[in-house]
mmCIF file of C-alpha atoms and ligand atoms in Angstrom:
data_model
loop_
_atom_site.group_PDB
_atom_site.id
_atom_site.type_symbol
_atom_site.label_atom_id
_atom_site.label_comp_id
_atom_site.label_asym_id
_atom_site.label_seq_id
_atom_site.Cartn_x
_atom_site.Cartn_y
_atom_site.Cartn_z
ATOM 1 C CA MET Z 647 -62.676 10.829 42.247
ATOM 2 C CA LYS Z 648 -59.500 8.757 41.885
ATOM 3 C CA LEU Z 649 -61.482 5.990 40.160
ATOM 4 C CA LYS Z 650 -62.727 8.519 37.586
ATOM 5 C CA PHE Z 651 -59.130 9.622 36.747
ATOM 6 C CA LEU Z 652 -57.999 6.023 36.493
ATOM 7 C CA LEU Z 653 -60.863 5.119 34.111
ATOM 8 C CA PHE Z 654 -60.135 8.253 32.032
ATOM 9 C CA PHE Z 655 -56.419 7.491 31.589
ATOM 10 C CA LEU Z 656 -57.069 3.807 30.871
ATOM 11 C CA SER Z 657 -59.582 4.707 28.122
ATOM 12 C CA LEU Z 658 -57.049 7.205 26.682
ATOM 13 C CA PHE Z 659 -54.345 4.519 26.642
ATOM 14 C CA PHE Z 660 -56.515 1.941 24.854
ATOM 15 C CA LEU Z 661 -57.734 4.567 22.369
ATOM 16 C CA CYS Z 662 -54.135 5.423 21.419
ATOM 17 C CA ALA Z 663 -53.185 1.738 21.211
ATOM 18 C CA ALA Z 664 -56.166 1.037 18.949
ATOM 19 C CA PHE Z 665 -55.265 3.992 16.664
ATOM 20 C CA SER Z 666 -51.638 2.993 16.309
ATOM 21 C CA ALA Z 667 -52.649 -0.582 15.520
ATOM 22 C CA CYS Z 668 -55.066 0.430 12.757
ATOM 23 C CA SER Z 669 -52.469 2.689 11.088
ATOM 24 C CA ARG Z 670 -49.928 -0.151 11.001
ATOM 25 C CA LYS Z 671 -49.633 -2.204 7.811
ATOM 26 C CA PRO Z 672 -51.573 -5.470 7.887
ATOM 27 C CA ALA Z 673 -49.428 -8.358 9.112
ATOM 28 C CA GLU Z 674 -47.919 -10.147 6.123
ATOM 29 C CA PRO Z 675 -48.620 -13.924 6.165
ATOM 30 C CA ASP Z 676 -45.279 -14.350 4.371
ATOM 31 C CA GLY Z 677 -43.005 -12.291 2.114
ATOM 32 C CA PHE Z 678 -42.786 -8.592 2.801
ATOM 33 C CA ILE Z 679 -43.858 -5.205 1.508
ATOM 34 C CA LEU Z 680 -41.574 -3.210 -0.804
ATOM 35 C CA GLY Z 681 -42.298 0.471 -1.402
ATOM 36 C CA PHE Z 682 -40.947 1.528 -4.815
ATOM 37 C CA SER Z 683 -40.839 5.126 -6.119
ATOM 38 C CA GLN Z 684 -40.295 5.312 -9.890
ATOM 39 C CA ILE Z 685 -39.540 8.654 -11.566
ATOM 40 C CA GLY Z 686 -41.928 8.520 -14.502
ATOM 41 C CA ALA Z 687 -42.292 7.209 -18.055
ATOM 42 C CA GLU Z 688 -39.959 9.521 -20.008
ATOM 43 C CA SER Z 689 -38.387 6.875 -22.235
ATOM 44 C CA ALA Z 690 -38.654 3.319 -23.553
ATOM 45 C CA TRP Z 691 -35.795 2.539 -21.183
ATOM 46 C CA ARG Z 692 -37.797 3.782 -18.165
ATOM 47 C CA ASN Z 693 -40.892 1.833 -19.177
ATOM 48 C CA CYS Z 694 -38.809 -1.330 -19.455
ATOM 49 C CA ASN Z 695 -37.302 -0.596 -16.029
ATOM 50 C CA THR Z 696 -40.823 -0.285 -14.593
ATOM 51 C CA ARG Z 697 -42.010 -3.524 -16.215
ATOM 52 C CA SER Z 698 -38.946 -5.310 -14.899
ATOM 53 C CA VAL Z 699 -39.666 -4.217 -11.313
ATOM 54 C CA GLN Z 700 -43.380 -5.020 -11.466
ATOM 55 C CA GLU Z 701 -42.900 -8.410 -13.146
ATOM 56 C CA ALA Z 702 -40.129 -9.429 -10.754
ATOM 57 C CA ALA Z 703 -42.272 -8.518 -7.726
ATOM 58 C CA ALA Z 704 -45.178 -10.575 -9.082
ATOM 59 C CA GLU Z 705 -42.907 -13.551 -9.795
ATOM 60 C CA THR Z 706 -41.377 -13.500 -6.307
ATOM 61 C CA GLY Z 707 -44.616 -12.910 -4.403
ATOM 62 C CA ILE Z 708 -43.370 -9.635 -2.940
ATOM 63 C CA GLN Z 709 -46.136 -7.119 -2.241
ATOM 64 C CA LEU Z 710 -45.167 -4.007 -4.218
ATOM 65 C CA LEU Z 711 -46.396 -0.492 -3.415
ATOM 66 C CA PHE Z 712 -45.478 1.293 -6.658
ATOM 67 C CA PHE Z 713 -45.644 5.084 -7.051
ATOM 68 C CA ASN Z 714 -44.915 6.935 -10.307
ATOM 69 C CA ALA Z 715 -43.551 10.436 -9.493
ATOM 70 C CA GLU Z 716 -44.280 11.925 -12.935
ATOM 71 C CA GLN Z 717 -40.778 13.489 -13.086
ATOM 72 C CA LYS Z 718 -41.136 15.415 -9.812
ATOM 73 C CA GLN Z 719 -38.747 14.967 -6.886
ATOM 74 C CA GLU Z 720 -41.354 16.283 -4.464
ATOM 75 C CA ASN Z 721 -43.658 13.445 -5.498
ATOM 76 C CA GLN Z 722 -40.901 10.945 -4.779
ATOM 77 C CA ILE Z 723 -40.348 12.435 -1.310
ATOM 78 C CA LYS Z 724 -44.097 12.255 -0.603
ATOM 79 C CA ALA Z 725 -44.160 8.620 -1.760
ATOM 80 C CA ILE Z 726 -41.234 7.696 0.489
ATOM 81 C CA ARG Z 727 -42.956 9.399 3.448
ATOM 82 C CA SER Z 728 -46.108 7.395 2.779
ATOM 83 C CA PHE Z 729 -44.028 4.194 2.664
ATOM 84 C CA ILE Z 730 -42.613 5.147 6.086
ATOM 85 C CA ALA Z 731 -46.095 5.866 7.498
ATOM 86 C CA TYR Z 732 -47.291 2.533 6.167
ATOM 87 C CA GLN Z 733 -44.217 0.895 7.732
ATOM 88 C CA VAL Z 734 -43.159 -1.037 4.618
ATOM 89 C CA ASP Z 735 -40.315 -3.496 5.141
ATOM 90 C CA VAL Z 736 -37.997 -2.038 2.477
ATOM 91 C CA ILE Z 737 -37.958 1.166 0.408
ATOM 92 C CA ALA Z 738 -36.414 1.274 -3.071
ATOM 93 C CA PHE Z 739 -36.401 4.290 -5.370
ATOM 94 C CA VAL Z 740 -34.881 5.810 -8.498
ATOM 95 C CA PRO Z 741 -33.667 9.309 -7.484
ATOM 96 C CA ILE Z 742 -34.612 11.585 -10.368
ATOM 97 C CA VAL Z 743 -31.786 13.965 -9.393
ATOM 98 C CA SER Z 744 -28.701 13.464 -7.243
ATOM 99 C CA GLU Z 745 -29.298 16.150 -4.579
ATOM 100 C CA GLY Z 746 -31.953 16.791 -1.907
ATOM 101 C CA TRP Z 747 -32.553 13.385 -0.299
ATOM 102 C CA GLU Z 748 -30.984 13.795 3.167
ATOM 103 C CA ASN Z 749 -34.132 14.673 5.157
ATOM 104 C CA VAL Z 750 -36.394 11.923 3.871
ATOM 105 C CA LEU Z 751 -33.622 9.335 4.173
ATOM 106 C CA GLU Z 752 -33.062 10.460 7.778
ATOM 107 C CA GLU Z 753 -36.772 9.811 8.382
ATOM 108 C CA ALA Z 754 -36.523 6.319 6.842
ATOM 109 C CA LYS Z 755 -33.489 5.580 9.012
ATOM 110 C CA GLU Z 756 -35.327 6.751 12.144
ATOM 111 C CA ALA Z 757 -38.171 4.415 11.166
ATOM 112 C CA ASN Z 758 -35.581 1.649 10.809
ATOM 113 C CA ILE Z 759 -36.576 0.945 7.177
ATOM 114 C CA PRO Z 760 -33.676 -0.018 4.860
ATOM 115 C CA VAL Z 761 -33.414 1.910 1.570
ATOM 116 C CA LEU Z 762 -32.100 0.594 -1.757
ATOM 117 C CA ILE Z 763 -31.082 3.217 -4.334
ATOM 118 C CA CYS Z 764 -31.862 2.008 -7.887
ATOM 119 C CA ASP Z 765 -30.693 3.038 -11.361
ATOM 120 C CA ARG Z 766 -29.614 6.623 -10.654
ATOM 121 C CA GLU Z 767 -27.192 7.619 -7.896
ATOM 122 C CA ILE Z 768 -27.484 10.229 -5.138
ATOM 123 C CA ASN Z 769 -24.854 12.658 -3.905
ATOM 124 C CA ILE Z 770 -24.942 12.437 -0.093
ATOM 125 C CA ASP Z 771 -22.252 12.663 2.612
ATOM 126 C CA ASP Z 772 -23.800 10.252 5.105
ATOM 127 C CA LYS Z 773 -23.675 6.886 3.303
ATOM 128 C CA SER Z 774 -25.346 5.209 6.304
ATOM 129 C CA LEU Z 775 -28.643 6.729 5.151
ATOM 130 C CA TYR Z 776 -29.069 4.002 2.562
ATOM 131 C CA SER Z 777 -28.142 0.330 2.369
ATOM 132 C CA GLY Z 778 -26.797 0.056 -1.174
ATOM 133 C CA TYR Z 779 -26.985 1.025 -4.857
ATOM 134 C CA LEU Z 780 -27.993 -1.171 -7.795
ATOM 135 C CA GLY Z 781 -27.712 0.360 -11.241
ATOM 136 C CA THR Z 782 -25.370 0.976 -14.141
ATOM 137 C CA ASN Z 783 -21.875 2.432 -14.424
ATOM 138 C CA MET Z 784 -22.725 5.707 -16.115
ATOM 139 C CA PHE Z 785 -19.216 7.174 -15.914
ATOM 140 C CA GLN Z 786 -18.008 4.084 -17.827
ATOM 141 C CA GLN Z 787 -20.806 4.562 -20.377
ATOM 142 C CA GLY Z 788 -19.369 8.019 -21.073
ATOM 143 C CA GLN Z 789 -15.854 6.595 -21.344
ATOM 144 C CA ARG Z 790 -17.011 3.837 -23.714
ATOM 145 C CA SER Z 791 -18.716 6.424 -25.918
ATOM 146 C CA ALA Z 792 -15.457 8.376 -26.229
ATOM 147 C CA GLU Z 793 -13.408 5.211 -26.779
ATOM 148 C CA TYR Z 794 -15.579 4.459 -29.820
ATOM 149 C CA LEU Z 795 -14.768 7.935 -31.207
ATOM 150 C CA ILE Z 796 -11.020 7.349 -30.803
ATOM 151 C CA LYS Z 797 -11.346 4.110 -32.780
ATOM 152 C CA LYS Z 798 -13.456 5.851 -35.427
ATOM 153 C CA PHE Z 799 -11.155 8.795 -36.066
ATOM 154 C CA PHE Z 800 -7.637 7.454 -35.504
ATOM 155 C CA ASP Z 801 -5.919 5.069 -37.878
ATOM 156 C CA SER Z 802 -3.553 2.266 -36.866
ATOM 157 C CA GLN Z 803 -0.593 4.711 -36.988
ATOM 158 C CA GLY Z 804 -2.336 6.972 -34.480
ATOM 159 C CA ASN Z 805 -3.100 9.652 -37.065
ATOM 160 C CA ILE Z 806 -6.480 11.292 -37.092
ATOM 161 C CA ASN Z 807 -8.417 11.117 -40.316
ATOM 162 C CA PHE Z 808 -11.894 11.987 -41.510
ATOM 163 C CA ALA Z 809 -12.130 8.986 -43.806
ATOM 164 C CA GLY Z 810 -15.184 7.898 -41.825
ATOM 165 C CA LEU Z 811 -17.010 11.101 -42.658
ATOM 166 C CA ALA Z 812 -18.589 12.213 -45.899
ATOM 167 C CA GLN Z 813 -16.537 15.250 -46.959
ATOM 168 C CA GLU Z 814 -19.488 17.016 -48.546
ATOM 169 C CA THR Z 815 -23.013 16.451 -47.265
ATOM 170 C CA GLU Z 816 -26.145 16.777 -49.365
ATOM 171 C CA SER Z 817 -27.049 19.821 -47.281
ATOM 172 C CA ASN Z 818 -23.606 21.324 -48.060
ATOM 173 C CA ILE Z 819 -22.586 21.691 -44.442
ATOM 174 C CA PRO Z 820 -18.874 22.502 -44.749
ATOM 175 C CA ARG Z 821 -16.848 19.574 -43.428
ATOM 176 C CA SER Z 822 -14.192 20.146 -40.775
ATOM 177 C CA GLY Z 823 -10.857 20.795 -42.454
ATOM 178 C CA ALA Z 824 -7.938 18.390 -42.060
ATOM 179 C CA ASN Z 825 -6.516 20.411 -39.157
ATOM 180 C CA ASP Z 826 -9.806 21.425 -37.576
ATOM 181 C CA PRO Z 827 -10.834 19.598 -34.415
ATOM 182 C CA VAL Z 828 -13.609 17.015 -34.634
ATOM 183 C CA LYS Z 829 -16.679 19.057 -33.638
ATOM 184 C CA ILE Z 830 -18.925 17.308 -31.122
ATOM 185 C CA VAL Z 831 -22.404 18.297 -29.937
ATOM 186 C CA GLU Z 832 -23.717 16.679 -26.727
ATOM 187 C CA LEU Z 833 -27.421 16.046 -26.076
ATOM 188 C CA SER Z 834 -27.434 15.794 -22.290
ATOM 189 C CA GLY Z 835 -29.896 14.038 -19.993
ATOM 190 C CA THR Z 836 -32.006 15.529 -17.179
ATOM 191 C CA GLU Z 837 -30.067 18.330 -15.476
ATOM 192 C CA GLY Z 838 -28.777 17.312 -12.061
ATOM 193 C CA SER Z 839 -29.352 13.596 -12.682
ATOM 194 C CA SER Z 840 -26.470 11.182 -12.170
ATOM 195 C CA PRO Z 841 -26.652 9.813 -15.757
ATOM 196 C CA ALA Z 842 -26.305 13.332 -17.186
ATOM 197 C CA ILE Z 843 -23.470 14.229 -14.801
ATOM 198 C CA LEU Z 844 -21.531 10.963 -15.029
ATOM 199 C CA ARG Z 845 -21.953 10.365 -18.772
ATOM 200 C CA ALA Z 846 -20.612 13.857 -19.406
ATOM 201 C CA GLN Z 847 -17.692 13.312 -17.021
ATOM 202 C CA GLY Z 848 -16.748 9.892 -18.400
ATOM 203 C CA PHE Z 849 -16.848 11.162 -21.986
ATOM 204 C CA ARG Z 850 -14.632 14.129 -21.166
ATOM 205 C CA ASP Z 851 -12.320 11.991 -19.038
ATOM 206 C CA VAL Z 852 -11.219 10.048 -22.144
ATOM 207 C CA LEU Z 853 -11.304 12.948 -24.620
ATOM 208 C CA SER Z 854 -9.209 15.175 -22.338
ATOM 209 C CA GLU Z 855 -6.181 13.268 -23.739
ATOM 210 C CA TYR Z 856 -7.134 14.166 -27.340
ATOM 211 C CA PRO Z 857 -7.007 17.836 -28.384
ATOM 212 C CA GLU Z 858 -8.232 16.745 -31.804
ATOM 213 C CA PHE Z 859 -11.773 16.647 -30.385
ATOM 214 C CA GLU Z 860 -13.820 19.655 -29.313
ATOM 215 C CA ILE Z 861 -17.255 19.665 -27.644
ATOM 216 C CA ILE Z 862 -18.693 22.786 -29.240
ATOM 217 C CA TYR Z 863 -22.132 22.652 -27.566
ATOM 218 C CA SER Z 864 -24.070 20.773 -24.892
ATOM 219 C CA GLU Z 865 -27.708 21.118 -23.870
ATOM 220 C CA SER Z 866 -30.195 19.007 -21.894
ATOM 221 C CA GLY Z 867 -32.969 17.251 -23.788
ATOM 222 C CA ASP Z 868 -34.299 15.731 -20.534
ATOM 223 C CA PHE Z 869 -34.077 12.193 -22.000
ATOM 224 C CA LEU Z 870 -37.156 12.995 -24.137
ATOM 225 C CA ARG Z 871 -37.447 12.176 -27.861
ATOM 226 C CA SER Z 872 -39.485 15.360 -28.460
ATOM 227 C CA LYS Z 873 -36.783 17.511 -26.888
ATOM 228 C CA GLY Z 874 -34.058 15.695 -28.803
ATOM 229 C CA TYR Z 875 -35.855 16.721 -32.016
ATOM 230 C CA GLU Z 876 -36.299 20.345 -30.883
ATOM 231 C CA LEU Z 877 -32.658 20.585 -29.742
ATOM 232 C CA MET Z 878 -31.354 19.243 -33.055
ATOM 233 C CA CYS Z 879 -33.506 21.639 -35.095
ATOM 234 C CA ASN Z 880 -32.033 24.568 -33.148
ATOM 235 C CA ILE Z 881 -28.468 23.203 -33.171
ATOM 236 C CA LEU Z 882 -28.485 22.744 -36.956
ATOM 237 C CA GLU Z 883 -29.573 26.383 -37.287
ATOM 238 C CA LYS Z 884 -26.857 27.542 -34.885
ATOM 239 C CA PHE Z 885 -23.842 25.443 -35.939
ATOM 240 C CA SER Z 886 -22.314 24.200 -39.181
ATOM 241 C CA GLY Z 887 -19.697 21.512 -39.682
ATOM 242 C CA ILE Z 888 -20.897 19.281 -36.847
ATOM 243 C CA ASP Z 889 -19.027 15.971 -37.016
ATOM 244 C CA VAL Z 890 -20.430 14.027 -34.046
ATOM 245 C CA ILE Z 891 -23.562 13.847 -31.896
ATOM 246 C CA TYR Z 892 -23.035 12.327 -28.448
ATOM 247 C CA SER Z 893 -26.482 11.648 -26.985
ATOM 248 C CA HIS Z 894 -27.156 10.539 -23.395
ATOM 249 C CA ASN Z 895 -30.105 8.368 -24.408
ATOM 250 C CA ASP Z 896 -31.700 6.708 -27.434
ATOM 251 C CA GLY Z 897 -34.940 8.666 -27.107
ATOM 252 C CA MET Z 898 -33.179 11.988 -27.715
ATOM 253 C CA THR Z 899 -31.058 10.388 -30.440
ATOM 254 C CA LEU Z 900 -34.115 9.220 -32.377
ATOM 255 C CA GLY Z 901 -35.635 12.688 -32.154
ATOM 256 C CA ALA Z 902 -32.385 14.235 -33.382
ATOM 257 C CA ILE Z 903 -32.251 11.799 -36.307
ATOM 258 C CA ASP Z 904 -35.744 12.909 -37.368
ATOM 259 C CA ALA Z 905 -34.523 16.517 -37.413
ATOM 260 C CA MET Z 906 -31.424 15.628 -39.454
ATOM 261 C CA LYS Z 907 -33.385 13.681 -42.054
ATOM 262 C CA GLU Z 908 -35.815 16.598 -42.517
ATOM 263 C CA ARG Z 909 -32.795 18.686 -43.570
ATOM 264 C CA GLY Z 910 -31.237 16.189 -45.934
ATOM 265 C CA ILE Z 911 -28.495 15.244 -43.485
ATOM 266 C CA ARG Z 912 -27.601 11.539 -43.459
ATOM 267 C CA PRO Z 913 -27.348 10.419 -39.806
ATOM 268 C CA GLY Z 914 -24.453 8.012 -39.297
ATOM 269 C CA GLU Z 915 -22.744 9.251 -42.472
ATOM 270 C CA ASP Z 916 -22.712 13.066 -42.561
ATOM 271 C CA ILE Z 917 -22.759 13.183 -38.769
ATOM 272 C CA ILE Z 918 -21.451 10.349 -36.572
ATOM 273 C CA ILE Z 919 -23.917 9.387 -33.843
ATOM 274 C CA ILE Z 920 -23.199 7.793 -30.463
ATOM 275 C CA SER Z 921 -26.159 6.904 -28.258
ATOM 276 C CA ILE Z 922 -26.632 5.348 -24.809
ATOM 277 C CA ASP Z 923 -29.308 2.856 -23.677
ATOM 278 C CA GLY Z 924 -29.661 0.116 -26.319
ATOM 279 C CA GLU Z 925 -33.395 0.128 -27.007
ATOM 280 C CA GLN Z 926 -34.632 -1.810 -30.036
ATOM 281 C CA ALA Z 927 -35.324 1.271 -32.141
ATOM 282 C CA ALA Z 928 -31.710 2.398 -31.713
ATOM 283 C CA ILE Z 929 -30.308 -1.006 -32.638
ATOM 284 C CA ASP Z 930 -32.579 -1.033 -35.701
ATOM 285 C CA ALA Z 931 -31.308 2.461 -36.629
ATOM 286 C CA MET Z 932 -27.731 1.233 -36.279
ATOM 287 C CA ILE Z 933 -28.485 -1.704 -38.579
ATOM 288 C CA ARG Z 934 -29.797 0.879 -41.103
ATOM 289 C CA GLY Z 935 -26.504 2.796 -40.728
ATOM 290 C CA GLU Z 936 -28.090 5.794 -38.976
ATOM 291 C CA ILE Z 937 -26.351 5.309 -35.606
ATOM 292 C CA ASN Z 938 -22.675 4.354 -35.338
ATOM 293 C CA CYS Z 939 -22.376 3.254 -31.719
ATOM 294 C CA VAL Z 940 -24.900 2.220 -29.038
ATOM 295 C CA VAL Z 941 -23.571 1.940 -25.490
ATOM 296 C CA GLU Z 942 -25.853 -0.342 -23.497
ATOM 297 C CA CYS Z 943 -27.477 0.786 -20.237
ATOM 298 C CA ASN Z 944 -29.326 -2.188 -18.760
ATOM 299 C CA PRO Z 945 -32.885 -1.387 -17.486
ATOM 300 C CA LYS Z 946 -33.803 -4.961 -16.480
ATOM 301 C CA GLN Z 947 -33.044 -4.461 -12.788
ATOM 302 C CA GLY Z 948 -36.221 -5.958 -11.304
ATOM 303 C CA PRO Z 949 -34.945 -9.437 -10.338
ATOM 304 C CA ASP Z 950 -31.856 -7.984 -8.614
ATOM 305 C CA ILE Z 951 -33.951 -5.357 -6.829
ATOM 306 C CA MET Z 952 -36.174 -8.123 -5.430
ATOM 307 C CA ARG Z 953 -33.183 -10.277 -4.463
ATOM 308 C CA LEU Z 954 -31.503 -7.406 -2.644
ATOM 309 C CA SER Z 955 -34.758 -6.249 -1.022
ATOM 310 C CA LYS Z 956 -35.326 -9.743 0.380
ATOM 311 C CA LEU Z 957 -31.882 -9.658 1.972
ATOM 312 C CA LEU Z 958 -32.578 -6.231 3.480
ATOM 313 C CA ALA Z 959 -35.991 -7.354 4.754
ATOM 314 C CA ALA Z 960 -34.227 -10.225 6.519
ATOM 315 C CA GLY Z 961 -31.839 -7.773 8.175
ATOM 316 C CA GLU Z 962 -28.887 -8.812 5.972
ATOM 317 C CA LYS Z 963 -26.198 -6.492 4.637
ATOM 318 C CA ILE Z 964 -25.762 -5.977 0.862
ATOM 319 C CA PRO Z 965 -22.764 -4.722 -1.153
ATOM 320 C CA PRO Z 966 -22.653 -0.880 -1.314
ATOM 321 C CA VAL Z 967 -22.571 -0.802 -5.127
ATOM 322 C CA ILE Z 968 -23.770 -3.397 -7.653
ATOM 323 C CA TYR Z 969 -23.531 -2.674 -11.401
ATOM 324 C CA MET Z 970 -25.568 -4.394 -14.107
ATOM 325 C CA TYR Z 971 -23.822 -6.222 -16.965
ATOM 326 C CA GLU Z 972 -23.635 -4.083 -20.127
ATOM 327 C CA GLU Z 973 -22.124 -4.172 -23.623
ATOM 328 C CA VAL Z 974 -21.196 -1.795 -26.455
ATOM 329 C CA PHE Z 975 -22.583 -2.241 -29.998
ATOM 330 C CA THR Z 976 -20.838 -0.544 -32.925
ATOM 331 C CA GLU Z 977 -21.289 -0.232 -36.686
ATOM 332 C CA TRP Z 978 -18.487 -2.790 -37.061
ATOM 333 C CA ASP Z 979 -20.404 -5.562 -35.224
ATOM 334 C CA ASP Z 980 -22.528 -8.224 -36.879
ATOM 335 C CA LEU Z 981 -25.916 -7.382 -35.333
ATOM 336 C CA SER Z 982 -27.920 -9.863 -37.369
ATOM 337 C CA GLY Z 983 -28.048 -12.302 -34.450
ATOM 338 C CA ILE Z 984 -28.746 -9.788 -31.671
ATOM 339 C CA ALA Z 985 -31.590 -10.904 -29.375
ATOM 340 C CA PRO Z 986 -34.756 -8.728 -29.261
ATOM 341 C CA ARG Z 987 -34.081 -5.950 -26.762
ATOM 342 C CA GLY Z 988 -37.450 -5.993 -25.015
ATOM 343 C CA TYR Z 989 -37.624 -2.167 -24.898
HETATM 344 O O1 GYE T 1628 -30.532 6.411 -19.945
HETATM 345 C C1 GYE T 1628 -32.847 7.102 -19.967
HETATM 346 C C2 GYE T 1628 -33.883 7.186 -18.862
HETATM 347 O O2 GYE T 1628 -31.725 6.691 -15.534
HETATM 348 C C3 GYE T 1628 -30.078 5.468 -16.812
HETATM 349 O O3 GYE T 1628 -33.105 7.502 -17.695
HETATM 350 C C4 GYE T 1628 -31.506 6.026 -16.756
HETATM 351 C C5 GYE T 1628 -31.781 6.973 -17.887
HETATM 352 C C6 GYE T 1628 -31.763 6.338 -19.289
HETATM 353 O O4 GYE T 1628 -34.869 8.092 -19.160
HETATM 354 O O5 GYE T 1628 -33.365 6.545 -21.152
#
């Protein structure tokens, strides 16, 4: 009888061992496996970000498990759970929104898999749940956008003037009077995302010192060109005398420009336009005089993601925050020599 029990428990043990072995990722001859959850393909910027990650992985021989979440946080959480089940060496992801990541990051920590946050930031109390952040300084992008406006509307004596604006537009939108505030409309990014939150905060941080500026309306266009067009059509019906459009990404800006042109409004002349990202189409529009300022947001994060992931896979520490290098392009710059943007 005892022999029977012994044989039964031994077979049970080997069965479990065999199952756990087959569910484990195949041993890597060299290199390591990186699980990457991307949010989607909502803009030219995002597509460039994706290409940068995929090309950098191929160039460095890192095996990349890439999941596109199609703009859904729940898909990102599922992808991260599958990376954990597969026991990847490192997890990297772009959090579509800032909140709601605690549970899945707890699970990654319990599985002892380091996590690199990319591009967008998360709002979380326990910073030990991820190893570091690589992306762009979005609060500064908002500040830089506002700093352009100050330069545009204040003369060397510190007096505000509308010399930069056409006083009468072809569509007869009444221009702000000499003592009226500069009327700003904001096209915001995806609600709850760190770029939308931080770009709004940075912009207001600078303008809070200048009562001559007033943000008369703000609405999310979800970083989509189509929504930027729809928003602008509605805004031009709702408001007159708009002086400035502050747009959180080039995609929405280009859609808004289409809407303005359909109504005989000259973008960049009748309405000053500030846009964030720096995609080729926006730089081309600025060269045509249709955009006045483009604040760069650098999508080419792939090589740094691979470099940092390698360090994490080797058990090394990385800096908590690493920002990409970025510039500001304005209507006053000579853009004839600007390198092709690649997105
Ligand atoms: O500005 C926009 C993209 O997360 C910083 O997302 C990124 C933003 C970028 O859709 O074009």
